[in-house]
Tab-separated table of C-alpha atoms and ligand atoms in Angstrom:
chain	number	residue	atom	x	y	z
A	3	MET	CA	23.175	23.298	-37.562
A	4	ALA	CA	24.717	22.200	-34.259
A	5	GLU	CA	22.477	20.231	-31.898
A	6	PRO	CA	20.943	22.449	-29.141
A	7	SER	CA	23.035	22.346	-25.950
A	8	LEU	CA	22.370	23.492	-22.392
A	9	ASP	CA	25.812	25.132	-22.496
A	10	ASP	CA	24.750	27.452	-25.324
A	11	LEU	CA	23.066	30.335	-23.563
A	12	GLU	CA	21.661	31.631	-26.870
A	13	THR	CA	19.527	28.478	-27.144
A	14	PRO	CA	16.472	28.251	-24.850
A	15	PRO	CA	16.761	25.304	-22.427
A	16	THR	CA	13.345	24.056	-23.580
A	17	ALA	CA	14.899	23.244	-26.975
A	18	VAL	CA	17.100	20.646	-25.248
A	19	ALA	CA	14.141	19.441	-23.154
A	20	GLU	CA	12.246	18.853	-26.421
A	21	LEU	CA	15.104	16.731	-27.746
A	22	ALA	CA	15.248	14.802	-24.464
A	23	ALA	CA	11.492	14.170	-24.422
A	24	ALA	CA	11.623	12.959	-28.028
A	25	ALA	CA	14.502	10.595	-27.176
A	26	LEU	CA	12.554	9.271	-24.175
A	27	ALA	CA	9.429	8.685	-26.268
A	28	GLU	CA	11.521	6.781	-28.798
A	29	ARG	CA	13.421	4.697	-26.230
A	30	THR	CA	10.378	3.865	-24.087
A	31	GLY	CA	7.680	3.679	-26.759
A	32	VAL	CA	5.547	5.833	-24.435
A	33	VAL	CA	4.505	9.045	-26.143
A	34	ARG	CA	3.152	10.759	-23.064
A	35	HIS	CA	4.123	10.623	-19.383
A	36	ASP	CA	1.444	12.008	-17.083
A	37	ILE	CA	3.260	12.142	-13.744
A	38	ALA	CA	6.989	12.603	-13.148
A	39	LEU	CA	8.874	11.747	-9.974
A	40	THR	CA	12.392	12.616	-8.908
A	41	LEU	CA	13.557	10.111	-6.326
A	42	GLY	CA	16.070	11.424	-3.799
A	43	SER	CA	17.990	9.656	-1.033
A	44	GLY	CA	15.822	7.007	0.601
A	45	TRP	CA	13.115	7.028	-2.083
A	46	GLY	CA	14.793	4.847	-4.741
A	47	GLU	CA	12.834	1.665	-4.091
A	48	ALA	CA	9.539	3.373	-4.881
A	49	ALA	CA	9.961	3.041	-8.669
A	50	GLU	CA	9.301	-0.693	-8.806
A	51	ARG	CA	6.184	-0.423	-6.619
A	52	LEU	CA	4.428	2.182	-8.723
A	53	GLY	CA	3.344	-0.152	-11.508
A	54	ARG	CA	4.714	-2.103	-14.457
A	55	THR	CA	8.176	-1.052	-15.638
A	56	VAL	CA	8.034	-0.407	-19.370
A	57	ALA	CA	11.631	0.711	-19.977
A	58	VAL	CA	14.761	1.803	-18.108
A	59	VAL	CA	16.921	4.307	-19.975
A	60	PRO	CA	20.461	5.217	-18.848
A	61	ALA	CA	20.460	8.967	-18.185
A	62	GLU	CA	23.575	9.668	-20.240
A	63	GLU	CA	21.756	8.404	-23.360
A	64	VAL	CA	19.192	11.227	-23.139
A	65	PRO	CA	20.180	14.729	-24.401
A	66	GLY	CA	21.180	17.127	-21.597
A	67	PHE	CA	21.378	14.437	-18.890
A	68	THR	CA	24.521	13.217	-17.198
A	69	ARG	CA	25.096	10.384	-14.754
A	70	SER	CA	24.279	11.394	-11.196
A	71	GLY	CA	27.385	12.337	-9.235
A	72	VAL	CA	25.882	11.172	-5.940
A	73	PRO	CA	26.176	7.624	-4.521
A	74	GLY	CA	22.683	6.298	-3.868
A	75	HIS	CA	21.174	7.832	-7.033
A	76	SER	CA	20.478	5.360	-9.846
A	77	GLY	CA	21.428	7.317	-12.989
A	78	THR	CA	18.396	6.124	-14.957
A	79	LEU	CA	15.076	7.344	-16.331
A	80	THR	CA	12.325	4.753	-15.951
A	81	SER	CA	8.946	4.648	-17.656
A	82	ILE	CA	6.229	2.976	-15.616
A	83	GLU	CA	2.677	2.072	-16.578
A	84	LEU	CA	0.191	3.047	-13.866
A	85	GLU	CA	-3.481	2.225	-13.587
A	86	HIS	CA	-6.042	4.059	-15.768
A	87	GLY	CA	-3.636	3.835	-18.745
A	88	LEU	CA	-1.428	6.596	-17.314
A	89	HIS	CA	2.369	6.587	-17.301
A	90	ALA	CA	4.932	7.807	-14.790
A	91	LEU	CA	8.446	8.962	-15.578
A	92	VAL	CA	10.800	8.186	-12.696
A	93	ILE	CA	13.917	10.320	-12.665
A	94	GLY	CA	16.775	8.657	-10.801
A	95	ALA	CA	19.327	11.067	-12.184
A	96	ARG	CA	19.239	14.315	-10.257
A	97	THR	CA	21.863	16.982	-10.867
A	98	HIS	CA	22.436	18.985	-7.702
A	99	PHE	CA	23.156	22.705	-7.690
A	100	TYR	CA	26.310	22.048	-5.637
A	101	GLU	CA	27.808	20.065	-8.540
A	102	GLY	CA	28.486	23.467	-10.118
A	103	ARG	CA	27.210	22.489	-13.580
A	104	GLY	CA	24.754	25.369	-13.704
A	105	VAL	CA	21.105	25.687	-12.816
A	106	ARG	CA	19.969	24.687	-16.327
A	107	ARG	CA	21.261	21.151	-15.716
A	108	VAL	CA	19.663	21.082	-12.252
A	109	VAL	CA	16.175	21.600	-13.699
A	110	HIS	CA	16.601	19.872	-17.073
A	111	SER	CA	14.811	16.728	-15.872
A	112	VAL	CA	11.828	18.807	-14.762
A	113	ARG	CA	11.646	20.639	-18.090
A	114	THR	CA	11.940	17.327	-19.938
A	115	ALA	CA	9.105	15.861	-17.857
A	116	ALA	CA	6.915	18.868	-18.702
A	117	VAL	CA	7.552	18.499	-22.438
A	118	ALA	CA	6.896	14.747	-22.088
A	119	GLY	CA	3.392	15.668	-20.930
A	120	ALA	CA	3.634	15.511	-17.130
A	121	ARG	CA	1.025	17.578	-15.335
A	122	VAL	CA	2.259	16.605	-11.865
A	123	MET	CA	5.867	16.742	-10.665
A	124	VAL	CA	6.654	14.802	-7.496
A	125	LEU	CA	9.942	15.938	-5.939
A	126	THR	CA	11.441	13.864	-3.122
A	127	ASN	CA	14.637	14.223	-1.136
A	128	GLY	CA	16.517	13.163	1.959
A	129	ALA	CA	16.907	16.109	4.326
A	130	GLY	CA	17.747	17.302	7.807
A	131	GLY	CA	14.924	17.933	10.257
A	132	ILE	CA	14.750	21.015	12.478
A	133	ARG	CA	11.817	19.797	14.596
A	134	PRO	CA	13.321	17.551	17.295
A	135	HIS	CA	10.380	15.140	17.274
A	136	TRP	CA	11.014	14.211	13.615
A	137	LYS	CA	13.034	11.059	14.142
A	138	PRO	CA	15.239	9.845	11.254
A	139	GLY	CA	12.972	7.888	8.915
A	140	THR	CA	10.033	10.322	9.150
A	141	PRO	CA	8.477	11.411	5.808
A	142	VAL	CA	7.295	15.047	5.750
A	143	LEU	CA	5.240	16.903	3.125
A	144	ILE	CA	6.797	20.128	1.881
A	145	GLU	CA	4.299	22.959	2.298
A	146	ASP	CA	6.552	25.780	1.057
A	147	HIS	CA	10.228	26.588	0.585
A	148	ILE	CA	12.878	29.200	1.233
A	149	ASN	CA	15.474	29.296	-1.545
A	150	LEU	CA	18.876	30.223	-0.082
A	151	THR	CA	20.879	29.332	-3.198
A	152	ALA	CA	20.756	32.922	-4.524
A	153	ALA	CA	19.912	31.349	-7.904
A	154	SER	CA	16.800	30.917	-10.044
A	155	PRO	CA	16.151	28.544	-12.921
A	156	LEU	CA	14.137	31.242	-14.682
A	157	GLU	CA	15.854	33.256	-17.390
A	158	GLY	CA	15.087	36.848	-18.328
A	159	ALA	CA	12.089	38.779	-17.027
A	160	THR	CA	10.052	35.687	-16.195
A	161	PHE	CA	7.846	36.599	-13.248
A	162	VAL	CA	6.275	33.370	-12.027
A	163	ASP	CA	3.772	33.253	-9.155
A	164	LEU	CA	4.810	30.845	-6.375
A	165	THR	CA	1.904	31.389	-3.987
A	166	ASP	CA	0.669	27.782	-4.063
A	167	LEU	CA	3.933	26.224	-5.297
A	168	TYR	CA	3.549	22.991	-3.310
A	169	SER	CA	-0.023	22.298	-4.322
A	170	ARG	CA	-2.478	22.355	-1.455
A	171	ARG	CA	-4.679	20.034	-3.514
A	172	LEU	CA	-1.967	17.392	-3.915
A	173	ARG	CA	-0.985	17.671	-0.255
A	174	GLY	CA	-4.616	17.023	0.573
A	175	ILE	CA	-4.565	13.838	-1.518
A	176	ALA	CA	-1.344	12.720	0.229
A	177	ARG	CA	-2.881	13.312	3.638
A	178	GLN	CA	-5.945	11.328	2.680
A	179	VAL	CA	-3.574	8.428	1.995
A	180	ASP	CA	-1.671	8.974	5.259
A	181	PRO	CA	-3.365	11.336	7.749
A	182	THR	CA	-0.288	11.177	10.040
A	183	LEU	CA	1.899	13.050	7.494
A	184	ASP	CA	3.357	16.241	8.938
A	185	GLU	CA	4.178	19.311	6.819
A	186	GLY	CA	7.187	21.608	6.876
A	187	VAL	CA	8.974	24.459	5.107
A	188	TYR	CA	12.018	23.259	3.134
A	189	VAL	CA	15.099	25.458	3.104
A	190	GLN	CA	17.450	24.818	0.191
A	191	PHE	CA	21.095	25.583	0.944
A	192	ARG	CA	23.725	25.315	-1.760
A	193	GLY	CA	25.815	22.619	-0.029
A	194	PRO	CA	27.581	20.263	-0.460
A	195	HIS	CA	28.806	20.928	3.074
A	196	TYR	CA	26.116	20.416	5.694
A	197	GLU	CA	24.905	23.522	7.505
A	198	THR	CA	26.508	24.953	10.616
A	199	PRO	CA	24.386	24.967	13.773
A	200	ALA	CA	24.136	28.766	13.375
A	201	GLU	CA	22.773	28.374	9.843
A	202	VAL	CA	20.225	25.839	11.050
A	203	ALA	CA	19.201	28.269	13.828
A	204	MET	CA	18.796	30.966	11.167
A	205	ALA	CA	16.716	28.632	8.987
A	206	ARG	CA	14.404	27.988	11.914
A	207	THR	CA	14.149	31.700	12.775
A	208	ILE	CA	13.123	32.600	9.221
A	209	GLY	CA	10.394	29.963	9.171
A	210	GLY	CA	12.122	26.792	7.967
A	211	SER	CA	11.736	23.315	9.396
A	212	ILE	CA	13.619	21.117	6.887
A	213	VAL	CA	17.125	21.720	5.475
A	214	GLY	CA	18.464	20.235	2.269
A	215	MET	CA	20.370	20.759	-0.966
A	216	SER	CA	17.810	20.165	-3.725
A	217	THR	CA	14.137	20.563	-4.688
A	218	ALA	CA	13.452	24.332	-4.432
A	219	LEU	CA	15.019	25.224	-7.804
A	220	GLU	CA	13.322	22.210	-9.417
A	221	ALA	CA	9.948	23.199	-7.967
A	222	ILE	CA	10.274	26.718	-9.425
A	223	ALA	CA	11.039	25.292	-12.880
A	224	ALA	CA	8.099	22.908	-12.584
A	225	ARG	CA	5.763	25.774	-11.819
A	226	GLU	CA	7.153	27.827	-14.701
A	227	ALA	CA	6.361	24.832	-16.946
A	228	GLY	CA	2.784	24.759	-15.617
A	229	MET	CA	3.039	21.603	-13.532
A	230	GLU	CA	1.487	20.983	-10.136
A	231	VAL	CA	4.164	20.130	-7.546
A	232	LEU	CA	4.102	17.616	-4.705
A	233	GLY	CA	7.202	17.756	-2.483
A	234	MET	CA	8.204	15.218	0.150
A	235	SER	CA	11.263	14.985	2.388
A	236	LEU	CA	12.544	11.952	4.200
A	237	ILE	CA	14.108	13.189	7.427
A	238	THR	CA	17.384	11.245	7.408
A	239	ASN	CA	18.883	13.062	10.391
A	240	LEU	CA	18.216	15.938	12.706
A	241	ALA	CA	19.910	19.070	11.363
A	242	ALA	CA	23.308	20.225	12.664
A	243	GLY	CA	23.053	21.537	16.205
A	244	ILE	CA	19.607	19.949	16.663
A	245	GLN	CA	21.336	16.580	16.945
A	246	SER	CA	24.475	16.687	19.071
A	247	THR	CA	26.545	14.234	17.002
A	248	PRO	CA	28.326	15.151	13.733
A	249	LEU	CA	26.487	14.549	10.431
A	250	SER	CA	27.741	12.087	7.827
A	251	HIS	CA	26.617	11.059	4.344
A	252	ALA	CA	26.862	7.423	5.509
A	253	GLU	CA	24.309	8.179	8.241
A	254	VAL	CA	22.029	9.829	5.660
A	255	LEU	CA	22.255	6.796	3.347
A	256	ALA	CA	21.701	4.355	6.230
A	257	ALA	CA	18.550	6.163	7.377
A	258	GLY	CA	17.363	6.178	3.772
A	259	LYS	CA	17.989	2.441	3.371
A	260	GLU	CA	16.206	1.670	6.610
A	261	ALA	CA	13.109	3.681	5.639
A	262	GLU	CA	13.116	2.738	1.953
A	263	GLY	CA	10.516	-0.048	1.976
A	264	ARG	CA	8.031	1.951	4.045
A	265	LEU	CA	8.532	5.080	1.947
A	266	ALA	CA	8.177	3.161	-1.298
A	267	ASP	CA	4.837	1.808	-0.155
A	268	LEU	CA	3.641	5.271	0.945
A	269	LEU	CA	4.731	6.932	-2.297
A	270	ALA	CA	3.131	4.192	-4.407
A	271	ARG	CA	-0.190	4.724	-2.617
A	272	ILE	CA	0.030	8.513	-3.021
A	273	VAL	CA	0.888	8.227	-6.749
A	274	ALA	CA	-2.023	5.820	-7.254
A	275	ALA	CA	-4.366	8.340	-5.617
A	276	VAL	CA	-2.983	11.213	-7.720
A	277	ALA	CA	-3.309	9.096	-10.880
A	278	THR	CA	-6.937	8.275	-10.055
A	279	ASP	CA	-7.557	11.991	-9.598
A	280	LEU	CA	-5.856	12.876	-12.913
A	281	ALA	CA	-7.740	10.149	-14.764
A	282	ALA	CA	-11.045	11.574	-13.502
A	283	ALA	CA	-10.165	15.172	-14.430
B	19	HPA	N1	21.332	19.149	5.603
B	19	HPA	C1	21.320	19.285	4.263
B	19	HPA	N2	21.082	18.301	3.429
B	19	HPA	C2	20.817	17.094	3.961
B	19	HPA	C3	20.798	16.875	5.347
B	19	HPA	C4	21.082	17.970	6.219
B	19	HPA	O1	21.086	17.865	7.469
B	19	HPA	N3	20.514	15.558	5.539
B	19	HPA	C5	20.324	15.016	4.303
B	19	HPA	N4	20.514	15.938	3.347
């Protein structure tokens, strides 16, 4: 029989996630990962601060994964030993919806993390801020999202409740670590072009405060898989029309680089607090 593929729509995507999780267990020697993290622009340095690196696996060696098409993303899956005997899976290989490879590939890492045992999915990104006082370099907790991609990772009549998608409980733990953390509503656009000022004005009118090109579809898949979601954005720039100068990917990367050390420290402290909570559960 042919190996299950994400391109075969007759095969459920979880079949490929099961293969991927098995490959990860074999390559890392870690049978169960408790927390998974996807590190977006500006968050890459966090991996090495979380704990002891057990193994780094090139993404293209795991079924269903491909190398990230975005400069600034590492293209690896890293297994890290945390305190309390728990393990984190750090995903540095995000597939974006705008790459046009289909929504199954966008959420494959999340489904793999769920099969690998993760109960908590931490989704991070670099994004544009709509609130003028969010200077580039500000981390913001995602409290909810608006999905403007017109897509869903769910297949068939799968009616999943999203009422508390970005877990209030996990946001509470994050705010115990850093009480200055603000919260905002993330609006996922398809991209890869940045938004027009009119689109940013619309996003604000409909209740958004952060604009970006990832995360919402992944969060939905995480919830379908039964995981608790923690979402965090690094504001790399003010959104189009909020800042008067044109946006550039170089500016986004530079803001990410500048904030990276601080963010890594913050994320490491939040993950340690979440791990302590999971270990006690
Ligand atoms: N819009 C969308 N995605 C982004 C932005 C933005 O302003 N900045 C970083 N990623």
